[in-house]
Every structure is written in structure tokens, then in C-alpha cells.
Coordinates of C-alpha atoms in Angstrom, one line a residue:
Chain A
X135 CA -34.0 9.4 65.4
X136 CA -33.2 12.8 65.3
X137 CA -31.7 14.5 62.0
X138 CA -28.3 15.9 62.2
X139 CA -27.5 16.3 58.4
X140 CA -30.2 18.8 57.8
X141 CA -30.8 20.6 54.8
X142 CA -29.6 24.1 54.5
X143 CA -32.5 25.9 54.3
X144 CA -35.0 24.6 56.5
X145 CA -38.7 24.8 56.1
X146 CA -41.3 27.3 56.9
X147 CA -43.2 24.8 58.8
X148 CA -40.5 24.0 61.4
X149 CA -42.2 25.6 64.1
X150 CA -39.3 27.6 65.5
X151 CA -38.8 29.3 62.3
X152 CA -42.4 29.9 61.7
X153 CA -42.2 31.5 64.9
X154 CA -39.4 34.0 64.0
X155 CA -40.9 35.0 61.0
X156 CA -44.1 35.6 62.5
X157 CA -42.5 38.0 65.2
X158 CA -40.5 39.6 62.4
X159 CA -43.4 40.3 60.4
X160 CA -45.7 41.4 62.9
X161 CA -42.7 43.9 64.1
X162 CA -42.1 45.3 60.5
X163 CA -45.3 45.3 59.3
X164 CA -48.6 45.3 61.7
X165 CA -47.0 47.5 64.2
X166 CA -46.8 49.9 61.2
X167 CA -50.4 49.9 60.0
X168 CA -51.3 53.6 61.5
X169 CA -48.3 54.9 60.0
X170 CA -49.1 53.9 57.0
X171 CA -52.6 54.6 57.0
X172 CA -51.9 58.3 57.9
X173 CA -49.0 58.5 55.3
X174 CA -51.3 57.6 52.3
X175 CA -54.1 59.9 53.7
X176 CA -51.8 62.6 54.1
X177 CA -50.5 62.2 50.6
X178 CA -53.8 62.3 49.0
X179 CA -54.5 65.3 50.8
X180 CA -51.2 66.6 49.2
X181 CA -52.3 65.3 45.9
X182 CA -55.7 67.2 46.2
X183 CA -54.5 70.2 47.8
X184 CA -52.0 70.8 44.6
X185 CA -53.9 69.7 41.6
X186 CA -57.4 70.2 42.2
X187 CA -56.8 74.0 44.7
X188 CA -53.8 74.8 42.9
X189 CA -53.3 73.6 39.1
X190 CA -57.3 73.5 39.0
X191 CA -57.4 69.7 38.1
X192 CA -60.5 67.6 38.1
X193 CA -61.8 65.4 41.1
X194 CA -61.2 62.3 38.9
X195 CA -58.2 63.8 37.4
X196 CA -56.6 63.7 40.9
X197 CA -57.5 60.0 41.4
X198 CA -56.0 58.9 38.3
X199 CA -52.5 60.6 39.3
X200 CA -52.9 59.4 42.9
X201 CA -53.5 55.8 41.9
X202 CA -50.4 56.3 39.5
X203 CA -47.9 58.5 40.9
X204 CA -49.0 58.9 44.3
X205 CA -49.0 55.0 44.7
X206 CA -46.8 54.0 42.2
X207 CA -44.0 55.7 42.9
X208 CA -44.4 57.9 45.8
X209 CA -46.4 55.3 48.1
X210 CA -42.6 52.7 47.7
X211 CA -39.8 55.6 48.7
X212 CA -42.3 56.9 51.7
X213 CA -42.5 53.3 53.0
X214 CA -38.7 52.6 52.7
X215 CA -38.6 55.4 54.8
X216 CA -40.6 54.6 57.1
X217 CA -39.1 50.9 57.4
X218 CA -36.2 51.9 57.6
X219 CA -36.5 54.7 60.5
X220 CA -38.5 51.8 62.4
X221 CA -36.7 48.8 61.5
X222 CA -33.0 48.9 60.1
X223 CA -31.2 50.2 63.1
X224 CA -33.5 47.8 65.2
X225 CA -31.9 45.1 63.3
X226 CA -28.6 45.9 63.1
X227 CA -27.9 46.9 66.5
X228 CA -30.1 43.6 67.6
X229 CA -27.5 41.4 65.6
X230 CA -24.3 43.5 66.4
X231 CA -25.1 43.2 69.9
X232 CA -25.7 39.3 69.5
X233 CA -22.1 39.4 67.7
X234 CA -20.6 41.4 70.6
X235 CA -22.0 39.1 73.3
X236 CA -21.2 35.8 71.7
X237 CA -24.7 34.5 70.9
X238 CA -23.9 34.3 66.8
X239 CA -20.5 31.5 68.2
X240 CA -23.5 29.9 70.3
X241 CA -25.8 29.6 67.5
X242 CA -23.1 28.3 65.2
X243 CA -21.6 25.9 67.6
X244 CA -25.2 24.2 68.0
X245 CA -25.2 23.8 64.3
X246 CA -27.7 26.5 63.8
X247 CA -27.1 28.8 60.2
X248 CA -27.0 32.5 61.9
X249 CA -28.2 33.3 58.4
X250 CA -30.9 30.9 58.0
X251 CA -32.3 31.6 61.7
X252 CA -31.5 35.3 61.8
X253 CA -31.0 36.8 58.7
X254 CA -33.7 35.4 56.1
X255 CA -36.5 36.1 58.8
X256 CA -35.8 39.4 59.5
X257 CA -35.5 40.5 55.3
X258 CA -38.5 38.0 54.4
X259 CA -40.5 39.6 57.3
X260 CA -39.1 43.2 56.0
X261 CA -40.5 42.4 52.2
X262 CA -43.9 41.1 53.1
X263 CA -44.4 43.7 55.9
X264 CA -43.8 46.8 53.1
X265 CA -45.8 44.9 51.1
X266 CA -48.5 45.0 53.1
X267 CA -48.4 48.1 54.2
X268 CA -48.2 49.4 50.9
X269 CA -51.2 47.7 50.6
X270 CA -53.2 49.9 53.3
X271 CA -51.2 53.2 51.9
X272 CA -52.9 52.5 49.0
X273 CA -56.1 52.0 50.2
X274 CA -55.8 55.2 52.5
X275 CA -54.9 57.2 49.9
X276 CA -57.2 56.1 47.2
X277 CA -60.5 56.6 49.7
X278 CA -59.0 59.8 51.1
X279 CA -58.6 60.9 47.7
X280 CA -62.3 60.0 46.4
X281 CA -63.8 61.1 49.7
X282 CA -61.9 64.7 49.1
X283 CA -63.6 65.2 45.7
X284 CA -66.6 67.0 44.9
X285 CA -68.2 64.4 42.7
X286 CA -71.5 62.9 45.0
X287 CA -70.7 59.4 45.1
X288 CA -67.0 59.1 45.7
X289 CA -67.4 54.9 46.7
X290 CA -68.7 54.5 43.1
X291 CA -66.3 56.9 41.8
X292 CA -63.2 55.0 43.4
X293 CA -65.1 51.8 42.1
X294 CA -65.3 52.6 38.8
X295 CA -61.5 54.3 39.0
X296 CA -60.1 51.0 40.2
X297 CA -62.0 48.8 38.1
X298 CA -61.3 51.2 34.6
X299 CA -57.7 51.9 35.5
X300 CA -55.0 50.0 34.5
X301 CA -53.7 48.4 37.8
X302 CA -50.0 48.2 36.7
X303 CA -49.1 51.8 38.7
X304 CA -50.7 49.4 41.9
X305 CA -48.8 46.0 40.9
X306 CA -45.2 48.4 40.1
X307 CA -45.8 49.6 43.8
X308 CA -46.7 46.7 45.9
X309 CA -43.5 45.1 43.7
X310 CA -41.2 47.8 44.1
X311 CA -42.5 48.3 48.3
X312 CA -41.5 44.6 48.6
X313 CA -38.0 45.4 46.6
X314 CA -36.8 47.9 48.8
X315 CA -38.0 46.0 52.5
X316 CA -36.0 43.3 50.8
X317 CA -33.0 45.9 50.4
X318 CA -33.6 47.1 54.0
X319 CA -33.8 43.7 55.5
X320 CA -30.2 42.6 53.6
X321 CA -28.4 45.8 54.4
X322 CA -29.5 46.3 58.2
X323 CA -28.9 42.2 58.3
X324 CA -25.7 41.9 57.1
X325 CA -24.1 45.2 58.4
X326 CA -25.4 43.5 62.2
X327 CA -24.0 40.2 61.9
X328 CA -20.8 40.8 60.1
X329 CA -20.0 44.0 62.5
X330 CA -16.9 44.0 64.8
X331 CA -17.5 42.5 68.1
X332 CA -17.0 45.7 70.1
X333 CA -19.5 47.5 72.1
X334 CA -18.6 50.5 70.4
X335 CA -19.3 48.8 66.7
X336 CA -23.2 48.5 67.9
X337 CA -24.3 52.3 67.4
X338 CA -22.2 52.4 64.4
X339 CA -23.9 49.5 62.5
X340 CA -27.2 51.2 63.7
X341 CA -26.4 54.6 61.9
X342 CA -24.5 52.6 59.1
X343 CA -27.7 50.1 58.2
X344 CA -29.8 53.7 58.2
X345 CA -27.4 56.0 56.1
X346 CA -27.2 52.5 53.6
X347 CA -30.5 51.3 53.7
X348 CA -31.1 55.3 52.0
X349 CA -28.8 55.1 49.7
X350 CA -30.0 52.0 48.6
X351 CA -33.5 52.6 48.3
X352 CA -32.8 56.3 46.2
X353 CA -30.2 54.9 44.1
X354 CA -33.1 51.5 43.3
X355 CA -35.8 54.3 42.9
X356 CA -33.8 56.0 40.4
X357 CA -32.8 52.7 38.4
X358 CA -36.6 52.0 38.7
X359 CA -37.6 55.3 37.1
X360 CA -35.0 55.0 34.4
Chain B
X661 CA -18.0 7.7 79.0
X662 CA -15.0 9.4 78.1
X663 CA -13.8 12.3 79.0
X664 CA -10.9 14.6 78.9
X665 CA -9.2 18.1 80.1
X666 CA -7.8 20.5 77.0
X667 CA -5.3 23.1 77.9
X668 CA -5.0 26.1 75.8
X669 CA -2.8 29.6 76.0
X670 CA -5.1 31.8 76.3
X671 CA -9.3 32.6 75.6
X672 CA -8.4 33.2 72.1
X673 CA -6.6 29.9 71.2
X674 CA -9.6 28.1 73.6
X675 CA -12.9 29.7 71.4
X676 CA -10.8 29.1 68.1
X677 CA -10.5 25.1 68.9
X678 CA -14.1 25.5 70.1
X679 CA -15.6 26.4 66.9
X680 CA -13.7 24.3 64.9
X681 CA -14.3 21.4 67.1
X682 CA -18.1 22.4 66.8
X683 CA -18.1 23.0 63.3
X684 CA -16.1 19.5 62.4
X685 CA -18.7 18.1 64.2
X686 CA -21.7 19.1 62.9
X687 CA -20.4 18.4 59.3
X688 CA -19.4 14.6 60.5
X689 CA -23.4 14.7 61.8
X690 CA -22.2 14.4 65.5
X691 CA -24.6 16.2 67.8
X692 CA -22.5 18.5 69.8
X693 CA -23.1 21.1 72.7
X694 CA -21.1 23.5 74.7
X695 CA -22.0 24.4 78.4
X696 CA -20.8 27.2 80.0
X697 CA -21.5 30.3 82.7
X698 CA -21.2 33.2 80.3
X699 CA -21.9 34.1 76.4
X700 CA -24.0 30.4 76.4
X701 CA -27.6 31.5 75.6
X702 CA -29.4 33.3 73.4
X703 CA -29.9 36.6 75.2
X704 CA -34.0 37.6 73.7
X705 CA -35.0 34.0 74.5
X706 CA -36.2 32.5 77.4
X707 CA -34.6 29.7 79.2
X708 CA -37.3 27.4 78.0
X709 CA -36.7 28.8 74.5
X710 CA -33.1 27.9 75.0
X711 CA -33.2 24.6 76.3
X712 CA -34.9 24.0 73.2
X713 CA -33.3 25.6 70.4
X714 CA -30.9 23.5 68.9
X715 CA -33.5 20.8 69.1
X716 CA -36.1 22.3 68.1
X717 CA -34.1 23.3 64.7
X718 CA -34.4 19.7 63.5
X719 CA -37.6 18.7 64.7
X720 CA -40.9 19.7 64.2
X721 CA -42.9 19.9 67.7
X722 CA -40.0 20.4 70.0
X723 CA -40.8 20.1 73.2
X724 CA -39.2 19.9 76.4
X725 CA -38.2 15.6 76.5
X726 CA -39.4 14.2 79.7
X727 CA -35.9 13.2 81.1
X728 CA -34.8 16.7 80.8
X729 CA -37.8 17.4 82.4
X730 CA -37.1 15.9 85.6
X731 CA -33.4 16.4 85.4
X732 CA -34.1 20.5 85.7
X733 CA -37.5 19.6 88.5
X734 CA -34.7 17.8 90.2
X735 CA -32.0 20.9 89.9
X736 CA -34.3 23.4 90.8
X737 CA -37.5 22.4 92.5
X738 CA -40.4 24.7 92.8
X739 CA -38.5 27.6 91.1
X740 CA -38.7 25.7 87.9
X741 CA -41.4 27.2 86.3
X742 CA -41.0 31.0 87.0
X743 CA -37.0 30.2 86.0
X744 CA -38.2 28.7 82.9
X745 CA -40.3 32.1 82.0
X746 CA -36.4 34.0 82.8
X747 CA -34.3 35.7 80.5
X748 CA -30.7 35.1 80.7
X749 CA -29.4 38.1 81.6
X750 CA -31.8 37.4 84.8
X751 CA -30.1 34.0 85.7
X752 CA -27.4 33.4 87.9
X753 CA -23.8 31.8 86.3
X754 CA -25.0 28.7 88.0
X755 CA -28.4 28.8 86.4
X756 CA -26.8 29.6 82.9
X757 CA -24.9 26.7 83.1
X758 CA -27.3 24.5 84.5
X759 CA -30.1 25.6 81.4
X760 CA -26.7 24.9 78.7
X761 CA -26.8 21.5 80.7
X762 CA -30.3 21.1 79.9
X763 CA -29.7 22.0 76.5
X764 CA -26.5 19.3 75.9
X765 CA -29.4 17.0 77.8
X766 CA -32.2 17.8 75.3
X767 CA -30.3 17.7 72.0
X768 CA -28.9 14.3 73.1
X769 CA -25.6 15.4 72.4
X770 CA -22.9 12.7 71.8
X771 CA -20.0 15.3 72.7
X772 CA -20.7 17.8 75.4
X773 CA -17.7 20.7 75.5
X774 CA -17.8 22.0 79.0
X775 CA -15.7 25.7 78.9
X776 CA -14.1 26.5 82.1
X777 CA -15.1 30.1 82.2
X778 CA -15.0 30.2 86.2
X779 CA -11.9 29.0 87.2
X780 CA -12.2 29.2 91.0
X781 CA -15.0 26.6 90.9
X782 CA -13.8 23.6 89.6
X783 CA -16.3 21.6 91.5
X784 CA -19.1 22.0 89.0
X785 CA -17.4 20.1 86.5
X786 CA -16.9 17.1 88.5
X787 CA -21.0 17.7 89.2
X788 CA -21.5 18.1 85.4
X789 CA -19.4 15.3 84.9
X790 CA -21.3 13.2 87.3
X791 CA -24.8 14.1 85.2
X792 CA -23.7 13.4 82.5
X793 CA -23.2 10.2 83.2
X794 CA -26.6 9.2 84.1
X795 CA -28.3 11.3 81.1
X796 CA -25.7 10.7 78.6
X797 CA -23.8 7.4 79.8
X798 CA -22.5 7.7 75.9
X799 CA -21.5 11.1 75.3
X800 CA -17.9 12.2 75.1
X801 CA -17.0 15.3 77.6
X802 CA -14.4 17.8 76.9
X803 CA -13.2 20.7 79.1
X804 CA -11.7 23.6 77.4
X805 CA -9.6 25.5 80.0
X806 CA -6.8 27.8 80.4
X807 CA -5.2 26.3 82.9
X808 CA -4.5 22.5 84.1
X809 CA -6.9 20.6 86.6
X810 CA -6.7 21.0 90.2
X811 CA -7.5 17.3 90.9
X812 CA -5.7 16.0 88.0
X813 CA -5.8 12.2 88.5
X814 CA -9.5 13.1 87.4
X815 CA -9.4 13.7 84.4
X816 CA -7.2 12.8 81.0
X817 CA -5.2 15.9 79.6
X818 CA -5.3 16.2 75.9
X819 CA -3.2 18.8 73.9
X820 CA -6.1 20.5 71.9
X821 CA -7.5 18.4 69.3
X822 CA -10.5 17.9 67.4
X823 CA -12.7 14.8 68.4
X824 CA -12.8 11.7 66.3
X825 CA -15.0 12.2 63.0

């Protein structure tokens, strides 16, 4: 008999859901694995270049402050960045042109929650796809920064840095990555599906989710510094 | 099988009724569908993915049911399978209606809203009419129109009202 008082959120293992957040997170996230992996390289070269060439700063000395700044607070605002650029006008003009053309009054007319079937993929998939990429920053970074020191066994080196250091700078930024995707996913979400059903409203949710999604993210990085 | 014609002012009036008809429905735990020509799929999915949808939202290996199966073989023929594959934006108004046909068909609906959104072509309603039914002998079938029936005798006319909790 087929279920018609169904429980509001439905579960990860109904196929058709499974299947939208799948999509979501391999849009957000694996699509975004070379970015990421150039952005950490590059900022451990930026590390380097300015505290080993320019303040005169040990090899390890470098490490320790890209495993702590570098990833624990830089690594999170560079990959809201780079979320959002890729992903929230994506999603807001997706779900303002779904609004425009009807499809939200469809999916609500066939008793399917345009929040549970478009909205909580889309932010879920956002989180864990920062996540995870801040997951590869971190790994580019920290082996770009040990293979850019002068010290002859920069594996060991970066062994012994990650297995000595205190991994809270790494937990803060893989938690505060997954934060602002979260942030992203809400704003780009709910500025597309509650936009004016005009044509016209489409680019302006677009450029609305990115100016938000911004603001957001620098006034949480702010709070999270404080 | 009931059925019956709803008159409305104007597009406005018509999709307000619609969604509160829809939405009083689903919260009673009546199945419900709408058919129509245009805004009645889901733009990024395939036909397939469409038929299924509402289905597939409350069970847990949706699949396309066997009757429906052969209802769209029947419909379509030997196109059926590169149709299936289509986007909506690819698909004739005919098409679009027939695939929110399949839908009502798949989800088993007990109230099937039919929105006349072509009103030069009247004869599809009988058709749908006539489909229904077959598939759904115990389904209840609105049409939400702007304007009265050209065969009226057909059909009952209702003032607009929700259906029966």
C-alpha cells in the first residue's frame, strides 16, 4: 500500500533523495578538487615565499604557521570563496528559474516539500563538499609546504609536524569550511526559492545569493576570530 | 468515476483553487495529481524521472509499474524509449500532457486535476477522461478551466470547490 502521510523529512536511503544529494555533492565538491588543490599549493608557496625569503623564518617554522593559520583560518574564507563563485549563483538562479516556470507549484501539488527535495540537498551537499575540499587544501598545502623546505626529508618532517602538532588549527578548519558551505547552501537556497516569479528576478537572485553568501561568510569569519 | 468541470475567472483564481485543492488533499492523505500541457514537469528531469517523482518520494525502489508501462508503449509505440531519455522542454504539449498522464497513472492517484491550459482542444479531455477510466476506474477527475465546456452535457459543472476530505 503506498504511504501518503509520510514523515517530513524523509530518509537518506529513499533512493530519489540519495540521488539528489549525490549529484549535489559531486557538483559542489569533486568537481572542485583541482581548485582546491592548486589554492592550498599556492598558499604554501605564499606562506614560504614570506616567512622563510622574507622574515627569514625556519623550514619548520613555516609548517607550524601553515598548518595553523594557513589552514585554520585562511584555508575556510578561500574555500567560501571558491564555493560560492562556483556554486551560489548556480543555485539560486537554478531555483528562481524553477519558481519562474512553475516547477516549485508542481512539486508542491504532488505533495513533494520543495525544501526537503530542493533545498536540504543542495546546503548538505554545499557543507560536506567544503568539507572535503578543505580536506585536500590541507593536504596540498601542508606537502607543498614540507616539499618547499630545505630540511632533507620533508615526508618525515611533515610526519612528525602532523603527528607533534596540536590538530585543533586542522579540526577549527574542516568545522568552520563546513560552516560556511552550510551558510552558502541556506543563502543561495532560500534567496532561489522564495524569489519573485519573474524572468527578470533570476539574475538578480544570482548576484543577490553571491553579494550575501560574502557578507555572510566575512561577517562569520570575523565572529569566528573574535 | 466521477467527474466534473470547474469554472474560474481568470488563471489566477484557477492556480489558487489548484493548490489549495492539492494541498487539502495531501494533508487528508488523498493521492492527487495535476495533468496539464505547460508548467507540468520538472524541467532538469527526464520524462522517465518525471513519471516517477511523486512516487518515487514515498517508495523505496520506484520503478516504472507495469500498467503504466504499457499504457505509454500503447501511446507512443517505438518512440517510447528515446522519449523516455527527453527533457521537457524537448516534448511536444501533447507529450507533456501525456508523461503528467503517466504520472497521475503511476502515483495511483485517487483525484486527477486536469488544467485546461489549451483551450482550442477540448478533445483531449474527453481522451484523458476515457483513460482514466480504464487505469483509474476509481479516481475522481476535475477540470480547472476558464471558460465552460463546449460539449456540456459531458460533463457536471461545479462552482470551484475543494474535493471531499
Amino acid at each position: 500500500m503506498m504511504q501518503t502521510q509520510a514523515s517530513i523529512w524523509r530518509s537518506p536511503r529513499n533512493p530519489l533523495l540519495r540521488a539528489v544529494y549525490l549529484r549535489q555533492l559531486y557538483f559542489s565538491g569533486a568537481q572542485s578538487v583541482w581548485l582546491a588543490l592548486l589554492a592550498g599549493a599556492c598558499v604554501a608557496i605564499a606562506f614560504d615565499a614570506l616567512l622563510r625569503h622574507g622574515y627569514g623564518r625556519s623550514g619548520e617554522f613555516t609548517l607550524r604557521v601553515i598548518a595553523d593559520t594557513g589552514l585554520g583560518f585562511v584555508a575556510p574564507v578561500l574555500l567560501g570563496l571558491l564555493v560560492t563563485a562556483r556554486s551560489a549563483s548556480a543555485i539560486a538562479s537554478e531555483l528562481a528559474a524553477m519558481r519562474t516556470n512553475g516547477e516549485i507549484d508542481v512539486l508542491r501539488r504532488h505533495g513533494i516539500s520543495p525544501i526537503e527535495y530542493l533545498l536540504a540537498p543542495r546546503v548538505f551537499g554545499l557543507a560536506l563538499g567544503t568539507a572535503l575540499l578543505f580536506v585536500y587544501f590541507a593536504g596540498a598545502a601542508l606537502l607543498t609546504g614540507a616539499l618547499l623546505n630545505t630540511l632533507t626529508h620533508p615526508l618525515a618532517t611533515l610526519q612528525h609536524l602532523l603527528f607533534s602538532q596540536d590538530i585543533t588549527p586542522l579540526r577549527n578548519g574542516l568545522l568552520r569550511s563546513a560552516l560556511f558551505g552550510t551558510l552558502i547552501g541556506l543563502t543561495a537556497g532560500l534567496l532561489g526559492l522564495f524569489a519573485r516569479p519573474r524572468h527578470t528576478e533570476i539574475p538578480r537572485a544570482a548576484s543577490r545569493a553571491v553579494v550575501m553568501s560574502l557578507v555572510l561568510m566575512f561577517v562569520g569569519a570575523a565572529v569566528v576570530l573574535l | 468515476m466521477s467527474r466534473a468541470w470547474c469554472v474560474f475567472a481568470d488563471e489566477a483564481a484557477r492556480e489558487a483553487e489548484l493548490d489549495a485543492c492539492c494541498a487539502a488533499a495531501w494533508r487528508s492523505g488523498t493521492r492527487i495529481a495535476v495533468v496539464a500541457s505547460n508548467r507540468a514537469l520538472i524541467s532538469n528531469l527526464s520524462a522517465a524521472e518525471n513519471i516517477v517523482l511523486p512516487s518515487a518520494w514515498r517508495l523505496r525502489a520506484p520503478r516504472l509499474a507495469a500498467p503504466v508501462a504499457d499504457w505509454l508503449a500503447g501511446t507512443f509505440g517505438e518512440a517510447l524509449p528515446s522519449l523516455l531519455r527527453q527533457l521537457p522542454d524537448a516534448l511536444t504539449p501533447q507529450q507533456r500532457r501525456s508523461i503528467s498522464f503517466a504520472r497521475a497513472l503511476q502515483l495511483q492517484a485517487q483525484q486527477v486535476l486536469l488544467i485546461d491550459d489549451t483551450p482550442h482542444a477540448e478533445h483531449w479531455l474527453g481522451d484523458a477522461i476515457d483513460s482514466l477510466r480504464a487505469q483509474l476506474p476509481a479516481a475522481h477527475a476535475m477540470v480547472f478551466s476558464e471558460r465552460h465546456p463546449i460539449d456540456a452535457t459531458r460533463w457536471r459543472i461545479d462552482e470551484p470547490l475543494r474535493p471531499a476530505a
